[in-house]
mmCIF file of C-alpha atoms in Angstrom:
data_model
loop_
_atom_site.group_PDB
_atom_site.id
_atom_site.type_symbol
_atom_site.label_atom_id
_atom_site.label_comp_id
_atom_site.label_asym_id
_atom_site.label_seq_id
_atom_site.Cartn_x
_atom_site.Cartn_y
_atom_site.Cartn_z
ATOM 1 C CA MET A 1 0.226 0.025 0.275
ATOM 2 C CA GLY A 2 1.069 3.116 -0.640
ATOM 3 C CA LEU A 3 1.568 6.570 1.527
ATOM 4 C CA LEU A 4 -1.140 9.507 0.526
ATOM 5 C CA THR A 5 0.954 12.494 1.003
ATOM 6 C CA PHE A 6 -0.791 15.930 1.329
ATOM 7 C CA SER A 7 1.967 18.728 -0.222
ATOM 8 C CA ILE A 8 1.021 22.571 -0.596
ATOM 9 C CA ASN A 9 2.161 26.143 -0.297
ATOM 10 C CA VAL A 10 0.959 27.453 2.243
ATOM 11 C CA THR A 11 1.764 31.208 3.969
ATOM 12 C CA LEU A 12 3.277 31.506 7.722
ATOM 13 C CA ASP A 13 -0.216 32.801 8.100
ATOM 14 C CA GLY A 14 -2.213 29.679 7.046
ATOM 15 C CA CYS A 15 -3.029 30.953 3.560
ATOM 16 C CA VAL A 16 -3.228 28.420 0.927
ATOM 17 C CA ASP A 17 -4.121 30.653 -1.975
ATOM 18 C CA HIS A 18 -1.711 29.251 -5.359
ATOM 19 C CA ARG A 19 -0.874 32.859 -5.452
ATOM 20 C CA GLU A 20 0.349 33.961 -2.811
ATOM 21 C CA GLY A 21 3.191 31.437 -3.171
ATOM 22 C CA VAL A 22 6.890 32.156 -4.408
ATOM 23 C CA ALA A 23 7.319 30.794 -7.340
ATOM 24 C CA ASP A 24 10.523 30.192 -9.157
ATOM 25 C CA ASP A 25 13.066 27.488 -9.981
ATOM 26 C CA GLU A 26 13.466 25.926 -6.591
ATOM 27 C CA THR A 27 9.979 25.746 -5.926
ATOM 28 C CA HIS A 28 9.345 24.586 -8.907
ATOM 29 C CA ALA A 29 11.830 21.988 -8.395
ATOM 30 C CA PHE A 30 10.411 20.984 -5.016
ATOM 31 C CA PHE A 31 7.413 19.616 -6.447
ATOM 32 C CA THR A 32 8.988 18.420 -9.616
ATOM 33 C CA ARG A 33 10.488 16.058 -7.424
ATOM 34 C CA LEU A 34 7.432 15.563 -4.877
ATOM 35 C CA MET A 35 5.432 14.674 -8.543
ATOM 36 C CA ASP A 36 8.269 12.353 -9.668
ATOM 37 C CA GLU A 37 7.958 10.247 -6.285
ATOM 38 C CA ALA A 38 4.442 9.918 -6.452
ATOM 39 C CA GLY A 39 2.566 7.023 -8.186
ATOM 40 C CA ALA A 40 -0.661 8.935 -8.931
ATOM 41 C CA MET A 41 -1.941 12.769 -8.233
ATOM 42 C CA LEU A 42 -5.126 13.259 -6.239
ATOM 43 C CA TRP A 43 -7.353 16.807 -6.234
ATOM 44 C CA GLY A 44 -10.591 18.237 -5.719
ATOM 45 C CA ARG A 45 -12.725 18.770 -8.572
ATOM 46 C CA VAL A 46 -11.472 23.170 -8.016
ATOM 47 C CA THR A 47 -7.952 22.227 -8.216
ATOM 48 C CA TYR A 48 -8.319 19.727 -10.851
ATOM 49 C CA GLU A 49 -10.169 22.442 -13.095
ATOM 50 C CA MET A 50 -7.489 25.159 -11.900
ATOM 51 C CA MET A 51 -4.859 23.030 -12.843
ATOM 52 C CA GLU A 52 -6.779 21.416 -15.938
ATOM 53 C CA SER A 53 -6.911 24.975 -17.257
ATOM 54 C CA TYR A 54 -3.437 25.654 -17.497
ATOM 55 C CA TRP A 55 -0.744 22.874 -17.771
ATOM 56 C CA PRO A 56 -2.318 20.848 -20.736
ATOM 57 C CA ALA A 57 -2.130 24.708 -22.684
ATOM 58 C CA VAL A 58 1.805 24.665 -21.580
ATOM 59 C CA VAL A 59 2.523 21.140 -23.214
ATOM 60 C CA ARG A 60 1.126 22.045 -26.563
ATOM 61 C CA GLY A 61 2.894 25.403 -26.024
ATOM 62 C CA ASN A 62 0.457 27.466 -26.633
ATOM 63 C CA GLN A 63 0.959 29.066 -23.074
ATOM 64 C CA GLU A 64 4.056 30.295 -22.744
ATOM 65 C CA ALA A 65 6.334 29.103 -19.756
ATOM 66 C CA PRO A 66 9.833 28.818 -18.274
ATOM 67 C CA PRO A 67 11.849 25.491 -18.739
ATOM 68 C CA ALA A 68 10.491 24.294 -15.210
ATOM 69 C CA MET A 69 7.471 24.866 -15.574
ATOM 70 C CA ARG A 70 7.150 23.052 -19.260
ATOM 71 C CA GLU A 71 9.295 20.355 -17.588
ATOM 72 C CA TRP A 72 6.262 19.873 -14.959
ATOM 73 C CA ALA A 73 3.677 20.671 -17.490
ATOM 74 C CA VAL A 74 5.013 17.256 -19.326
ATOM 75 C CA LYS A 75 5.361 15.125 -16.307
ATOM 76 C CA LEU A 76 2.097 16.133 -15.126
ATOM 77 C CA GLU A 77 0.334 15.469 -18.315
ATOM 78 C CA ALA A 78 1.262 12.086 -17.821
ATOM 79 C CA LYS A 79 0.765 11.293 -14.543
ATOM 80 C CA PRO A 80 -2.333 9.644 -12.956
ATOM 81 C CA LYS A 81 -4.417 12.049 -11.759
ATOM 82 C CA TYR A 82 -7.489 10.870 -9.570
ATOM 83 C CA VAL A 83 -9.982 13.875 -9.159
ATOM 84 C CA VAL A 84 -13.050 13.797 -6.206
ATOM 85 C CA SER A 85 -16.208 15.487 -7.447
ATOM 86 C CA SER A 86 -19.709 14.646 -7.276
ATOM 87 C CA THR A 87 -20.464 17.011 -9.454
ATOM 88 C CA ARG A 88 -18.007 16.830 -12.355
ATOM 89 C CA LYS A 89 -18.498 12.849 -14.355
ATOM 90 C CA THR A 90 -15.618 13.745 -17.369
ATOM 91 C CA PHE A 91 -12.249 14.227 -16.938
ATOM 92 C CA PRO A 92 -11.019 14.734 -20.800
ATOM 93 C CA TRP A 93 -6.972 15.416 -19.317
ATOM 94 C CA THR A 94 -4.789 13.376 -20.129
ATOM 95 C CA ASN A 95 -4.468 10.410 -17.232
ATOM 96 C CA SER A 96 -7.716 11.841 -15.396
ATOM 97 C CA HIS A 97 -9.946 9.236 -13.353
ATOM 98 C CA LEU A 98 -13.053 10.499 -11.682
ATOM 99 C CA ILE A 99 -13.187 8.762 -7.809
ATOM 100 C CA ALA A 100 -16.395 8.370 -7.460
ATOM 101 C CA GLY A 101 -18.883 7.082 -4.525
ATOM 102 C CA ASP A 102 -17.805 6.437 -1.134
ATOM 103 C CA LEU A 103 -14.740 8.549 -0.356
ATOM 104 C CA ARG A 104 -13.116 6.613 2.317
ATOM 105 C CA THR A 105 -13.067 3.174 -0.122
ATOM 106 C CA GLY A 106 -11.983 4.962 -3.348
ATOM 107 C CA VAL A 107 -9.129 6.631 -1.823
ATOM 108 C CA GLN A 108 -8.431 3.840 0.053
ATOM 109 C CA LYS A 109 -8.498 1.838 -2.947
ATOM 110 C CA LEU A 110 -6.041 4.173 -4.931
ATOM 111 C CA LYS A 111 -3.674 4.337 -1.826
ATOM 112 C CA ASP A 112 -3.995 0.183 -1.962
ATOM 113 C CA ALA A 113 -3.148 0.352 -5.696
ATOM 114 C CA THR A 114 -0.751 2.736 -5.582
ATOM 115 C CA PRO A 115 2.944 1.432 -4.367
ATOM 116 C CA ALA A 116 4.545 4.521 -5.350
ATOM 117 C CA GLY A 117 2.280 6.858 -3.465
ATOM 118 C CA VAL A 118 -0.887 9.163 -3.535
ATOM 119 C CA LEU A 119 0.258 13.422 -3.880
ATOM 120 C CA LEU A 120 -2.570 15.249 -2.628
ATOM 121 C CA GLY A 121 -2.626 19.048 -3.517
ATOM 122 C CA SER A 122 -6.352 20.008 -1.906
ATOM 123 C CA GLY A 123 -6.487 22.078 0.762
ATOM 124 C CA LYS A 124 -10.409 21.226 1.433
ATOM 125 C CA LEU A 125 -10.022 17.779 0.321
ATOM 126 C CA ALA A 126 -6.899 17.370 2.401
ATOM 127 C CA GLY A 127 -9.433 18.160 5.261
ATOM 128 C CA GLU A 128 -11.852 15.699 4.577
ATOM 129 C CA LEU A 129 -9.116 12.957 3.947
ATOM 130 C CA ASP A 130 -7.713 14.060 7.367
ATOM 131 C CA ARG A 131 -11.183 13.128 9.155
ATOM 132 C CA LEU A 132 -11.080 9.417 7.661
ATOM 133 C CA ASP A 133 -7.457 9.360 8.884
ATOM 134 C CA LEU A 134 -6.634 8.960 5.567
ATOM 135 C CA ILE A 135 -3.189 10.939 4.996
ATOM 136 C CA ASP A 136 0.158 9.959 6.241
ATOM 137 C CA GLU A 137 2.056 12.816 5.253
ATOM 138 C CA TYR A 138 2.816 16.067 4.741
ATOM 139 C CA LYS A 139 5.238 18.342 2.947
ATOM 140 C CA PHE A 140 4.094 21.631 3.321
ATOM 141 C CA LEU A 141 6.304 24.408 1.191
ATOM 142 C CA VAL A 142 5.513 27.546 3.658
ATOM 143 C CA HIS A 143 6.792 30.443 2.372
ATOM 144 C CA PRO A 144 8.065 34.017 4.259
ATOM 145 C CA ARG A 145 4.518 35.641 3.965
ATOM 146 C CA ILE A 146 2.243 36.603 5.669
ATOM 147 C CA ALA A 147 -1.247 36.954 3.071
ATOM 148 C CA GLY A 148 -3.674 38.451 5.483
ATOM 149 C CA HIS A 149 -6.291 36.180 3.488
ATOM 150 C CA GLY A 150 -7.693 32.910 2.966
ATOM 151 C CA PRO A 151 -8.255 30.262 1.633
ATOM 152 C CA THR A 152 -6.136 28.832 5.391
ATOM 153 C CA LEU A 153 -5.348 25.637 6.110
ATOM 154 C CA TYR A 154 -7.589 23.304 7.328
ATOM 155 C CA GLN A 155 -10.259 26.369 7.090
ATOM 156 C CA SER A 156 -13.343 23.333 8.407
ATOM 157 C CA GLY A 157 -11.350 22.940 11.370
ATOM 158 C CA LEU A 158 -10.604 19.153 12.499
ATOM 159 C CA PRO A 159 -12.155 16.365 14.898
ATOM 160 C CA SER A 160 -9.089 16.652 17.192
ATOM 161 C CA THR A 161 -5.212 17.755 17.006
ATOM 162 C CA ARG A 162 -2.925 15.724 14.567
ATOM 163 C CA ARG A 163 0.537 14.784 16.431
ATOM 164 C CA LEU A 164 2.853 15.325 14.024
ATOM 165 C CA GLU A 165 7.033 13.905 14.086
ATOM 166 C CA LEU A 166 9.325 16.003 11.550
ATOM 167 C CA VAL A 167 11.320 13.697 9.451
ATOM 168 C CA SER A 168 13.008 16.676 7.778
ATOM 169 C CA VAL A 169 13.335 20.291 7.256
ATOM 170 C CA LYS A 170 15.126 21.986 4.150
ATOM 171 C CA PRO A 171 15.131 25.794 3.727
ATOM 172 C CA LEU A 172 15.284 27.330 0.510
ATOM 173 C CA ARG A 173 17.452 30.764 -1.197
ATOM 174 C CA SER A 174 13.712 32.531 -1.385
ATOM 175 C CA GLY A 175 13.375 31.816 2.263
ATOM 176 C CA ALA A 176 10.584 29.297 1.752
ATOM 177 C CA VAL A 177 11.009 26.343 3.715
ATOM 178 C CA ALA A 178 10.280 22.796 3.063
ATOM 179 C CA MET A 179 8.766 21.095 5.961
ATOM 180 C CA HIS A 180 8.031 16.805 6.073
ATOM 181 C CA TYR A 181 6.179 15.529 9.099
ATOM 182 C CA ARG A 182 4.572 12.290 9.142
ATOM 183 C CA ARG A 183 1.551 11.173 11.565
ATOM 184 C CA ALA A 184 2.887 10.345 15.135
ATOM 185 C CA ALA A 185 2.355 6.625 16.194
ATOM 186 C CA GLY A 186 -0.348 6.130 18.858
#
């Protein structure tokens, strides 16, 4: 069974708005490496549609992008992408699949079928999956910014505090810090 790893950009005040992070070659390399290590991507519909509206155009050459972003786009195009949605049924972007029905069952089946692990990149969906005790690891890229607005990490709350164990910390040149945690035993 593969691990489910939640990874997202977050500011010091917890904002997960994708426009608030530092976007440079080093941060793109960080997320490219995470994607390379994972067997599949997992998103909610809103995140999927945001990604779908930009990255396929980069691959086709319809959207200008620096080399690091183009590399990300090509790898993302090939990567299996799973989407949780109760409102959308078709996903024409290459290698995209719907997880329908019971969320716990669908995501557990995906984890079981993906030994290299699943990389989760949707904040709202992470809250749902954390309530179901399905997230195994957290790899946050904490940016040196205070956004002063939302959406924020775990905005809808959790039923109890999650105890985590630190695995690693790596500062980036931009001042962002890559933090890797796993769920604490017990």
